[in-house]
PDB file of C-alpha atoms in Angstrom:
ATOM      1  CA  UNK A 622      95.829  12.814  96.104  1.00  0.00           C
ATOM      2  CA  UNK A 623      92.852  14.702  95.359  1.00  0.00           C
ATOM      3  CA  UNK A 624      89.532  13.435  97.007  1.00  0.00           C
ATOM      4  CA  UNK A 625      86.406  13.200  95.310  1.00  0.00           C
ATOM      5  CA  UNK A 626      84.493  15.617  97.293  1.00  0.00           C
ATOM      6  CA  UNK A 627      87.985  18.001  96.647  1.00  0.00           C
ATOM      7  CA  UNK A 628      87.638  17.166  92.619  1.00  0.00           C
ATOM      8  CA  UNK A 629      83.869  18.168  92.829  1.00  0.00           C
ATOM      9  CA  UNK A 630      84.507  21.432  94.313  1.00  0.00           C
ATOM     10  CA  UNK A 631      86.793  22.363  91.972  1.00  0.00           C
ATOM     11  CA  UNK A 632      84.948  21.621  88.855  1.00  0.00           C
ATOM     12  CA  UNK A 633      82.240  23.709  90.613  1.00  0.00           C
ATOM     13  CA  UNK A 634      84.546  26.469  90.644  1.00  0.00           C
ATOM     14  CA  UNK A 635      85.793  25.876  87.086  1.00  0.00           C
ATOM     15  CA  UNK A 636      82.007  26.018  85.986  1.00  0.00           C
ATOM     16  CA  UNK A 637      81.442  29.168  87.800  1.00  0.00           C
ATOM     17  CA  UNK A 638      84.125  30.785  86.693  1.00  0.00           C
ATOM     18  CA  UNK A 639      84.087  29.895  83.041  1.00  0.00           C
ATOM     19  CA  UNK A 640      80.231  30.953  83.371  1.00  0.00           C
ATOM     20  CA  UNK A 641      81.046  34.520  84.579  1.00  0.00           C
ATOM     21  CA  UNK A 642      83.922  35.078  82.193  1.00  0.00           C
ATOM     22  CA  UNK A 643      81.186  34.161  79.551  1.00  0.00           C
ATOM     23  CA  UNK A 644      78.507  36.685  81.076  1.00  0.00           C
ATOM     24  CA  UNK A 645      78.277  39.513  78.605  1.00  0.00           C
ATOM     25  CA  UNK A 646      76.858  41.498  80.707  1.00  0.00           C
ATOM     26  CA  UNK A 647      79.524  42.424  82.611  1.00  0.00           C
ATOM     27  CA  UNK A 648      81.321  44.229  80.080  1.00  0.00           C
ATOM     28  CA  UNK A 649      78.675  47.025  80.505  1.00  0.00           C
ATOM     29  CA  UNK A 650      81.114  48.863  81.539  1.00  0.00           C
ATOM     30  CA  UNK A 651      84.713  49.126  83.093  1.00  0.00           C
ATOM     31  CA  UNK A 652      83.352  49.317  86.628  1.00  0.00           C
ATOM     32  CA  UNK A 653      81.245  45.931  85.909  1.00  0.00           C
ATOM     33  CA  UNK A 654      84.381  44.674  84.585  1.00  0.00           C
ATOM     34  CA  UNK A 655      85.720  44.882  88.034  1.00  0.00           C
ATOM     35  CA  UNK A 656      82.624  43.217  89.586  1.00  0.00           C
ATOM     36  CA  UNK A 657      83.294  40.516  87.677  1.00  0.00           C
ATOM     37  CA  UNK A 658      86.720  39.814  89.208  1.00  0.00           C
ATOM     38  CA  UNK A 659      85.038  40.419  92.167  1.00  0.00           C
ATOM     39  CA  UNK A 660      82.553  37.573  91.885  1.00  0.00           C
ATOM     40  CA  UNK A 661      85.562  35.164  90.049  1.00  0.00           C
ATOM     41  CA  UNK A 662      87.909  35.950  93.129  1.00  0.00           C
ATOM     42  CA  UNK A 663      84.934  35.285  95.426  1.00  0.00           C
ATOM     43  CA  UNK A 664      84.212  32.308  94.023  1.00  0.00           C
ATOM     44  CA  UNK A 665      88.225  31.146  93.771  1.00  0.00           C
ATOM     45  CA  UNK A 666      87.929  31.487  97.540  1.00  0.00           C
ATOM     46  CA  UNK A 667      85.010  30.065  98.622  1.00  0.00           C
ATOM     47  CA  UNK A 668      85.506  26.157  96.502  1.00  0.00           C
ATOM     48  CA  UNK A 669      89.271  26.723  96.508  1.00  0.00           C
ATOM     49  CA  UNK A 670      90.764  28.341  99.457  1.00  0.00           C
ATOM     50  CA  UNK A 671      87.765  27.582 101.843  1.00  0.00           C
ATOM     51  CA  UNK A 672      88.930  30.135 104.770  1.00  0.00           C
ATOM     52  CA  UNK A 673      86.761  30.616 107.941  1.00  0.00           C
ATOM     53  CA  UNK A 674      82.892  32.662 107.331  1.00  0.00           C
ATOM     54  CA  UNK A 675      84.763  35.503 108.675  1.00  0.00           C
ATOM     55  CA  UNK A 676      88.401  35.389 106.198  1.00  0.00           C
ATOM     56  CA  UNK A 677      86.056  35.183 102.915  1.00  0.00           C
ATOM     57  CA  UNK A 678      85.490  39.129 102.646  1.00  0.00           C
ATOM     58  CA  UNK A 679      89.027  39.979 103.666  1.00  0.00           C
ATOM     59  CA  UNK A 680      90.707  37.064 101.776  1.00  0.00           C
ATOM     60  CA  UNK A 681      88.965  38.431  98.608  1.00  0.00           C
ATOM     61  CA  UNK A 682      89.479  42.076  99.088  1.00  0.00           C
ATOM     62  CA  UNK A 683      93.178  41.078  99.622  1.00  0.00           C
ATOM     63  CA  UNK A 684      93.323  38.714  96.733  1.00  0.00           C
ATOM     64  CA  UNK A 685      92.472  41.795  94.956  1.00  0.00           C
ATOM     65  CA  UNK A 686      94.643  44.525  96.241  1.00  0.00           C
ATOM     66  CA  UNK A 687      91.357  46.373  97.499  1.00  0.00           C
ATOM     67  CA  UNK A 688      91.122  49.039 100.199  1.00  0.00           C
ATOM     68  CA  UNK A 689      87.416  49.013 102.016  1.00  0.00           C
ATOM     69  CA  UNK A 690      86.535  51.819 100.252  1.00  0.00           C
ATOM     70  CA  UNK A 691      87.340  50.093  96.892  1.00  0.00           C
ATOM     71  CA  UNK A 692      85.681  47.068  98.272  1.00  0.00           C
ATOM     72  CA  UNK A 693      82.612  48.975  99.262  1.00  0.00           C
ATOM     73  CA  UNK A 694      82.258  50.968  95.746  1.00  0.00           C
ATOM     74  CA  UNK A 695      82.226  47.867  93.869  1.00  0.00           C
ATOM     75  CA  UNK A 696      79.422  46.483  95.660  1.00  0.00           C
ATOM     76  CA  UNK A 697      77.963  49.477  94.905  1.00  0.00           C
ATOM     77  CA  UNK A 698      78.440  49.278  91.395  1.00  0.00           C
ATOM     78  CA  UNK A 699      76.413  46.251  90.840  1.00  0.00           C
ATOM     79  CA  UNK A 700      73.319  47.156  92.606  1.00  0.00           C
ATOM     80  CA  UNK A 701      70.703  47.003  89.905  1.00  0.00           C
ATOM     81  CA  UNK A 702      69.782  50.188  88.436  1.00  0.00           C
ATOM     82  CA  UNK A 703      69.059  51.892  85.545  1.00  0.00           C
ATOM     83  CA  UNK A 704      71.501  54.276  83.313  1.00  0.00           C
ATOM     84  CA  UNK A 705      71.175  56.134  80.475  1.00  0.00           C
ATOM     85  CA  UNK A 706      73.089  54.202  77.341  1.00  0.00           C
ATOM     86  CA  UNK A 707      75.110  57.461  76.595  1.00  0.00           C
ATOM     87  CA  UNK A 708      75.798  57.631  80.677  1.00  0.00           C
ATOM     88  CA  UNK A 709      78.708  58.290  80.326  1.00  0.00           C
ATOM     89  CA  UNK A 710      79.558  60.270  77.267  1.00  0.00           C
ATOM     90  CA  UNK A 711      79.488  63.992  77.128  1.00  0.00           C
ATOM     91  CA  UNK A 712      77.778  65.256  74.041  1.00  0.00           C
ATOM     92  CA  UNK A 713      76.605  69.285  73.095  1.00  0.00           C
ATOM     93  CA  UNK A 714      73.581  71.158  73.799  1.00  0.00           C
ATOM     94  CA  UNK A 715      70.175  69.183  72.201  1.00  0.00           C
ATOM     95  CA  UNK A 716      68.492  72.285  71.148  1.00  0.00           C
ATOM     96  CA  UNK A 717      66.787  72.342  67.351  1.00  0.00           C
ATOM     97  CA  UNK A 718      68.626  74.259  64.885  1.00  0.00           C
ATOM     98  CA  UNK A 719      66.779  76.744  63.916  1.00  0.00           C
ATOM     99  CA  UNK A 720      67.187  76.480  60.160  1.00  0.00           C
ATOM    100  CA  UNK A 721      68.079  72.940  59.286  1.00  0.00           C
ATOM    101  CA  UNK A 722      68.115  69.551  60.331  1.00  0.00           C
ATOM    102  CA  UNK A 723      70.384  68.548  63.439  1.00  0.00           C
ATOM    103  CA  UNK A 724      71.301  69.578  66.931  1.00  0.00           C
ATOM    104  CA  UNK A 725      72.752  72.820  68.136  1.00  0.00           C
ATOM    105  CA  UNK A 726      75.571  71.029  69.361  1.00  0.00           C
ATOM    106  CA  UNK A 727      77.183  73.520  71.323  1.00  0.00           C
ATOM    107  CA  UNK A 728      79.281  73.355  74.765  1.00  0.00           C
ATOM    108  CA  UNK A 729      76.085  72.669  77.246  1.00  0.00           C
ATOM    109  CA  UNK A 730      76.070  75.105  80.516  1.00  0.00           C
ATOM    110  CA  UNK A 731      72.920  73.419  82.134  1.00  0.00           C
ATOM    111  CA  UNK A 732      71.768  69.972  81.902  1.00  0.00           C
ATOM    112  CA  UNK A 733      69.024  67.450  83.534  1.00  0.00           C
ATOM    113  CA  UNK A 734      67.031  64.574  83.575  1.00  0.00           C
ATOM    114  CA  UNK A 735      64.547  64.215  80.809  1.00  0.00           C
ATOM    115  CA  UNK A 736      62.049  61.164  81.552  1.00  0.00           C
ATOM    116  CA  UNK A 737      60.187  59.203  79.360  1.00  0.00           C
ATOM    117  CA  UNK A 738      56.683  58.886  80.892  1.00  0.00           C
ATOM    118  CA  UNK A 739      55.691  55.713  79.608  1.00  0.00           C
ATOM    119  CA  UNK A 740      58.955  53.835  80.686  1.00  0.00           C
ATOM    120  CA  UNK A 741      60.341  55.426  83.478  1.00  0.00           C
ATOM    121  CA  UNK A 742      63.894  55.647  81.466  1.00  0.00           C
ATOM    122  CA  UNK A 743      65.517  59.258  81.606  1.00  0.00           C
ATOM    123  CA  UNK A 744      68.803  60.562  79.931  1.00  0.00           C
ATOM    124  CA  UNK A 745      70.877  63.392  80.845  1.00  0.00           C
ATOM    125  CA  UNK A 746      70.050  66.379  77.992  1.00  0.00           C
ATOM    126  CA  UNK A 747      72.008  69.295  77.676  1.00  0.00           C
ATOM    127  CA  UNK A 748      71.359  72.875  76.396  1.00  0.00           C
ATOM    128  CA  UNK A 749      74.066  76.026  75.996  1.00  0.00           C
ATOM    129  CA  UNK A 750      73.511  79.691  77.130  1.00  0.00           C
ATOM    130  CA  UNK A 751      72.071  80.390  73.916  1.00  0.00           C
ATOM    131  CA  UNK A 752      68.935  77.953  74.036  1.00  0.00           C
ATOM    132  CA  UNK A 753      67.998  78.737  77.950  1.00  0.00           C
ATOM    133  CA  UNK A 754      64.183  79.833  76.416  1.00  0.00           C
ATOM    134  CA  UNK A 755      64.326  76.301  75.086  1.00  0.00           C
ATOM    135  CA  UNK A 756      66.065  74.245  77.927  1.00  0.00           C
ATOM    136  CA  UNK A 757      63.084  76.094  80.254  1.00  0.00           C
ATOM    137  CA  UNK A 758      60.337  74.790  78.215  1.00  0.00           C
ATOM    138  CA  UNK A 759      62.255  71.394  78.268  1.00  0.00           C
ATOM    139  CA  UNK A 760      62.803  71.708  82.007  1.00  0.00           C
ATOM    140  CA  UNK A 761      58.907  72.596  82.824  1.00  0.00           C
ATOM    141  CA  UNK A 762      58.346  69.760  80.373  1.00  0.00           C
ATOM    142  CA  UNK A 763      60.070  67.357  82.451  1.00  0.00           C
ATOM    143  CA  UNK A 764      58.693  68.713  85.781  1.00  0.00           C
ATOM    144  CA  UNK A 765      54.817  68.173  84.703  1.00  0.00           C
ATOM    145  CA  UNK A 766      56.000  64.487  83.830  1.00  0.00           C
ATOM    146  CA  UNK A 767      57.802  63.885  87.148  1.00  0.00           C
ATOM    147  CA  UNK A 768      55.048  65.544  88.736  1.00  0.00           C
ATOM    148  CA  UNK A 769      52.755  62.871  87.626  1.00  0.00           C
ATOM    149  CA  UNK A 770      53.017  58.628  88.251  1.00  0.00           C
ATOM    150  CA  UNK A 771      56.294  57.661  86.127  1.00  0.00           C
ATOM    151  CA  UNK A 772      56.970  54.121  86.651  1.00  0.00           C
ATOM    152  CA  UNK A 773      60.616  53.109  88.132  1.00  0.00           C
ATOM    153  CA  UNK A 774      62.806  51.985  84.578  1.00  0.00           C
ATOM    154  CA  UNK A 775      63.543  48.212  84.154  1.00  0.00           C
ATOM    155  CA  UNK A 776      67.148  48.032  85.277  1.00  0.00           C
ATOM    156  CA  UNK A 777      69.977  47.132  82.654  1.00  0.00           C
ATOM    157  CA  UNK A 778      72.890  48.028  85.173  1.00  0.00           C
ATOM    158  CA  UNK A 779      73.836  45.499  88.064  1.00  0.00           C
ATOM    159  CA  UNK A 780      72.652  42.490  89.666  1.00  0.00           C
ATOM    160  CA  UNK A 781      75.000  40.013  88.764  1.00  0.00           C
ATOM    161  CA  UNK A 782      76.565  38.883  91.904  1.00  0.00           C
ATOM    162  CA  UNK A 783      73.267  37.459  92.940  1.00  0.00           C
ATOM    163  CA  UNK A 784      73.068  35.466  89.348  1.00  0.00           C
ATOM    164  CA  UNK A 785      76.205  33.528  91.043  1.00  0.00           C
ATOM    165  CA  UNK A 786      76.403  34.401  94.910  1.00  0.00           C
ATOM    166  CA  UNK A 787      73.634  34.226  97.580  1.00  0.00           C
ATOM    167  CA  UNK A 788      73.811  36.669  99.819  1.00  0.00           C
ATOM    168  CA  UNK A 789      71.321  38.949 101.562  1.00  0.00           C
ATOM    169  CA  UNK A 790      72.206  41.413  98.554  1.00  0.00           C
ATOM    170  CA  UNK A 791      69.022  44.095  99.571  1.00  0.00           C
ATOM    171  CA  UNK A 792      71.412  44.860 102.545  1.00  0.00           C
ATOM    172  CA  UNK A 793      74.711  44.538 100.567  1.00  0.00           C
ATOM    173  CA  UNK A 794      73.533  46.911  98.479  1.00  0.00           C
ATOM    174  CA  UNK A 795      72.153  49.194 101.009  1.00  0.00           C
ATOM    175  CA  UNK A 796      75.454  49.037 102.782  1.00  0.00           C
ATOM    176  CA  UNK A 797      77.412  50.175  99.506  1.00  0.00           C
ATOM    177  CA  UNK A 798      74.654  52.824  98.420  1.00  0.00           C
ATOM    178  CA  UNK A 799      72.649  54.690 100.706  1.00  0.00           C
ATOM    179  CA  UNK A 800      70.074  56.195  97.851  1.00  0.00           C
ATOM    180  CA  UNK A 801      69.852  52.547  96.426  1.00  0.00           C
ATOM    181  CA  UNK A 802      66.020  50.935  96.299  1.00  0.00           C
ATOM    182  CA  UNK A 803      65.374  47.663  95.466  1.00  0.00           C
ATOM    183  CA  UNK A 804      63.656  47.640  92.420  1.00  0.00           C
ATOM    184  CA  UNK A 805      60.410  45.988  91.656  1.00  0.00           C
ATOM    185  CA  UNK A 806      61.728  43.460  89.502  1.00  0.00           C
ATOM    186  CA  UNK A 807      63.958  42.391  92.222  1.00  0.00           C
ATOM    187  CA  UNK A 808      67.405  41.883  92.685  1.00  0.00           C
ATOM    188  CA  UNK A 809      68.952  38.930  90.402  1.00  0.00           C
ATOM    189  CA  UNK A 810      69.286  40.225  86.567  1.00  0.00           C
ATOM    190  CA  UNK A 811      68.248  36.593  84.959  1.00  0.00           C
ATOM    191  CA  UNK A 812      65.063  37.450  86.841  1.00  0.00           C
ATOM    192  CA  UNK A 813      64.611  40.893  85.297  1.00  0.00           C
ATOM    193  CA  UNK A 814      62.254  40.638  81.977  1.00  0.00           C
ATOM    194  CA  UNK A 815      64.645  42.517  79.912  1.00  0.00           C
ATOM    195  CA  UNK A 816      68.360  42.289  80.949  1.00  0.00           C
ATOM    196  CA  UNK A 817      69.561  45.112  78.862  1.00  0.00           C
ATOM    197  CA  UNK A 818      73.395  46.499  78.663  1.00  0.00           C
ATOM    198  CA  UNK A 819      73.393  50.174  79.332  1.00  0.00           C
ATOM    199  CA  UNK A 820      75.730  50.217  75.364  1.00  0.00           C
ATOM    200  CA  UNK A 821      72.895  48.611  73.844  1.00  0.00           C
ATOM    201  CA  UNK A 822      69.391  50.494  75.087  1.00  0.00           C
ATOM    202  CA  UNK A 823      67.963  52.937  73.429  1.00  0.00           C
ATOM    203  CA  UNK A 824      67.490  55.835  75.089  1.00  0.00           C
ATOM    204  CA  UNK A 825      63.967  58.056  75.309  1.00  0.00           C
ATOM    205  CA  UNK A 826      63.843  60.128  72.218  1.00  0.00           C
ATOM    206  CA  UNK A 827      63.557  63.501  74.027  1.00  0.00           C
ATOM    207  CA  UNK A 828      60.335  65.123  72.207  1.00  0.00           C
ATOM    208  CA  UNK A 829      58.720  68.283  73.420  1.00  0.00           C
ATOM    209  CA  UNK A 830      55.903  69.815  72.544  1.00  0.00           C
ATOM    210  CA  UNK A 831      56.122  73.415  71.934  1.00  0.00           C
ATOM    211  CA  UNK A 832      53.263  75.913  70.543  1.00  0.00           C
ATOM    212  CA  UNK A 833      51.097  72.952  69.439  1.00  0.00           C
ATOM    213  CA  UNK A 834      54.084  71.764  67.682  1.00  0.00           C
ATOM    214  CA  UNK A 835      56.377  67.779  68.530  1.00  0.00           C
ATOM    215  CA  UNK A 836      59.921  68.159  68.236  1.00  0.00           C
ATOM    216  CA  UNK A 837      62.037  64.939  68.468  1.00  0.00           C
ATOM    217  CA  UNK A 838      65.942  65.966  69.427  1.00  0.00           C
ATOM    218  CA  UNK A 839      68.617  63.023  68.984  1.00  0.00           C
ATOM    219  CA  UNK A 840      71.680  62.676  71.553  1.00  0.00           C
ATOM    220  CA  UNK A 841      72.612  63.333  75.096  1.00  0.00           C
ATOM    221  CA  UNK A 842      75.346  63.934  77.814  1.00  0.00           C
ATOM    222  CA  UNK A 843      76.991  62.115  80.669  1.00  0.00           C
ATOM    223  CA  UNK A 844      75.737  58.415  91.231  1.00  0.00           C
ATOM    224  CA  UNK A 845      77.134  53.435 100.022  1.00  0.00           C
ATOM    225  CA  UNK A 846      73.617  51.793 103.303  1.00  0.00           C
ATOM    226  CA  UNK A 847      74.317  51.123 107.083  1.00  0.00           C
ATOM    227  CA  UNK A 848      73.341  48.460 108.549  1.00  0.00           C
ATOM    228  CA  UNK A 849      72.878  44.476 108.165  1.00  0.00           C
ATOM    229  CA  UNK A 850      74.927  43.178 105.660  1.00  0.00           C
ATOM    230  CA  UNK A 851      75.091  39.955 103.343  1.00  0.00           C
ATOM    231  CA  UNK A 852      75.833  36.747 104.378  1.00  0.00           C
ATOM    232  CA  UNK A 853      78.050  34.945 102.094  1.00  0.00           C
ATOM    233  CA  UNK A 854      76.946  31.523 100.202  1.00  0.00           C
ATOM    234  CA  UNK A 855      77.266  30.253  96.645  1.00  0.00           C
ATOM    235  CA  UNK A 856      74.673  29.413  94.242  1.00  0.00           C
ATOM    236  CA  UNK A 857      74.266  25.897  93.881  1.00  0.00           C
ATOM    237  CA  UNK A 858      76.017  24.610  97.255  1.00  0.00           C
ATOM    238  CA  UNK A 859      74.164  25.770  99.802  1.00  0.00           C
ATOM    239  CA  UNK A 860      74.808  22.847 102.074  1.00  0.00           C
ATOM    240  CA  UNK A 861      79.162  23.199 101.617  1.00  0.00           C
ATOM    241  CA  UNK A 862      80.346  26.726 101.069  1.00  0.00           C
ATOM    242  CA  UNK A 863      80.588  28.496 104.424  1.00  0.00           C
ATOM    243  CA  UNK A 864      79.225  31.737 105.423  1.00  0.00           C
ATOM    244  CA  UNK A 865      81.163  35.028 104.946  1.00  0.00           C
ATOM    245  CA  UNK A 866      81.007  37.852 107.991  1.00  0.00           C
ATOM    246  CA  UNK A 867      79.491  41.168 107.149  1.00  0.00           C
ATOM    247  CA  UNK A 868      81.393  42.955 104.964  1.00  0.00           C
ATOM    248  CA  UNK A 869      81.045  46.041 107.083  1.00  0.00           C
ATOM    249  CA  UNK A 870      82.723  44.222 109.617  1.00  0.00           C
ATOM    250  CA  UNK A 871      85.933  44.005 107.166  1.00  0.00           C
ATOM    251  CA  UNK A 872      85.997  47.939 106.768  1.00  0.00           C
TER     252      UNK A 872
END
């Protein structure tokens, strides 16, 4: 027979669960699709299984079929960051056409960041063998503007696993990325002003200004720490669910 204290942890567990499957955010993209299993199977664990501090990590990762590597990119894939909306789609050199309306659209040879100085948000643009005059006044463009103080972009990538798991997630994170800063909006996305999904931002317009003369150009093309890591607690039960070793120490 099920004990009361037994019932109430697993309506806890129902409740976090049925809260993450509801998250929209996750479906940013398939690798946040993964994190979300992630933070469902930790969860399962934690309220349901209860294993020692030290089993949580490994009971998860096995729960999962996940090698540490695996483990260790998908930790890495929810630290909160920003991306382009069109990250991951390939699109054709951004150059003007010359004589009409439109893109040059052609198979891009170079490409880079092009940063909105305002925001801080960037995209990936572009530009074939033809247009290299163009793609250098774009690229000298972008260097005065880096050059400058460009404020770090609002993150719409990441930083769900803290809506639903403490943790000391800085050093997670740090663990799973090396180049990964904590941004100054911290951590947890229902703390960030503007949670935005990286399919529904709108990128920079990329606009240049060349011989006195805007031009706006549509489109664009298509990134683990050492040390202390996270120790393991749920949201809400601070006082029940047990600690969770490093998950370096799992690796």
């Amino acid at each position: 027979m099920i004990g009361d204290k037994e019932l109430e942890r697993l309506l806890k567990a129902r409740d976090l669960i049925n809260r993450i499957h509801a998250d929209t955010r996750f479906a940013v993209n398939r690798e946040m699709l993964k994190v979300r299993t992630l933070a469902v199977t930790t969860v399962w664990t934690v309220y349901v299984e209860r294993p020692s501090s030290e089993a949580i990590w490994p009971r998860a990762r096995e729960i999962m079929g996940l090698t540490g590597t695996a483990f260790r990119m998908l930790i890495a894939a929810d630290a909160p960051r920003y991306e382009p909306p069109d990250w991951h789609i390939r699109t054709g050199c951004l150059a003007p056409k010359a004589r009409s309306a439109g893109v040059c659209g052609r198979s891009p040879q170079t490409q880079f960041r092009v940063t909105d100085a305002e925001t801080g948000r960037w995209r990936l643009a572009g530009f074939c063998s033809r247009h290299r005059d163009y793609a250098d006044q774009v690229d000298r463009a972008e260097r005065a503007v880096r050059a400058g103080i460009v404020p770090d972009p609002v993150p719409n990538v990441g930083g769900l696993l803290p809506c639903y798991i403490n943790a000391s997630w800085p050093d997670a994170y740090a663990w799973a990325s090396p180049a990964w800063k904590p941004p100054a909006v911290g951590i947890r996305a229902d703390d960030w002003p503007v949670m935005e999904t990286a399919v529904a931002a709108k990128p920079p317009a990329l606009r240049i200004i060349l011989g006195g003369q805007a031009h706006d150009v549509d489109g664009a093309d298509d990134a683990m720490p050492t040390g202390a890591t996270p120790i393991l607690q749920l949201v809400g039960d601070d006082d029940e669910a047990p600690d969770a070793a490093s998950p370096s120490k799992t690796q």
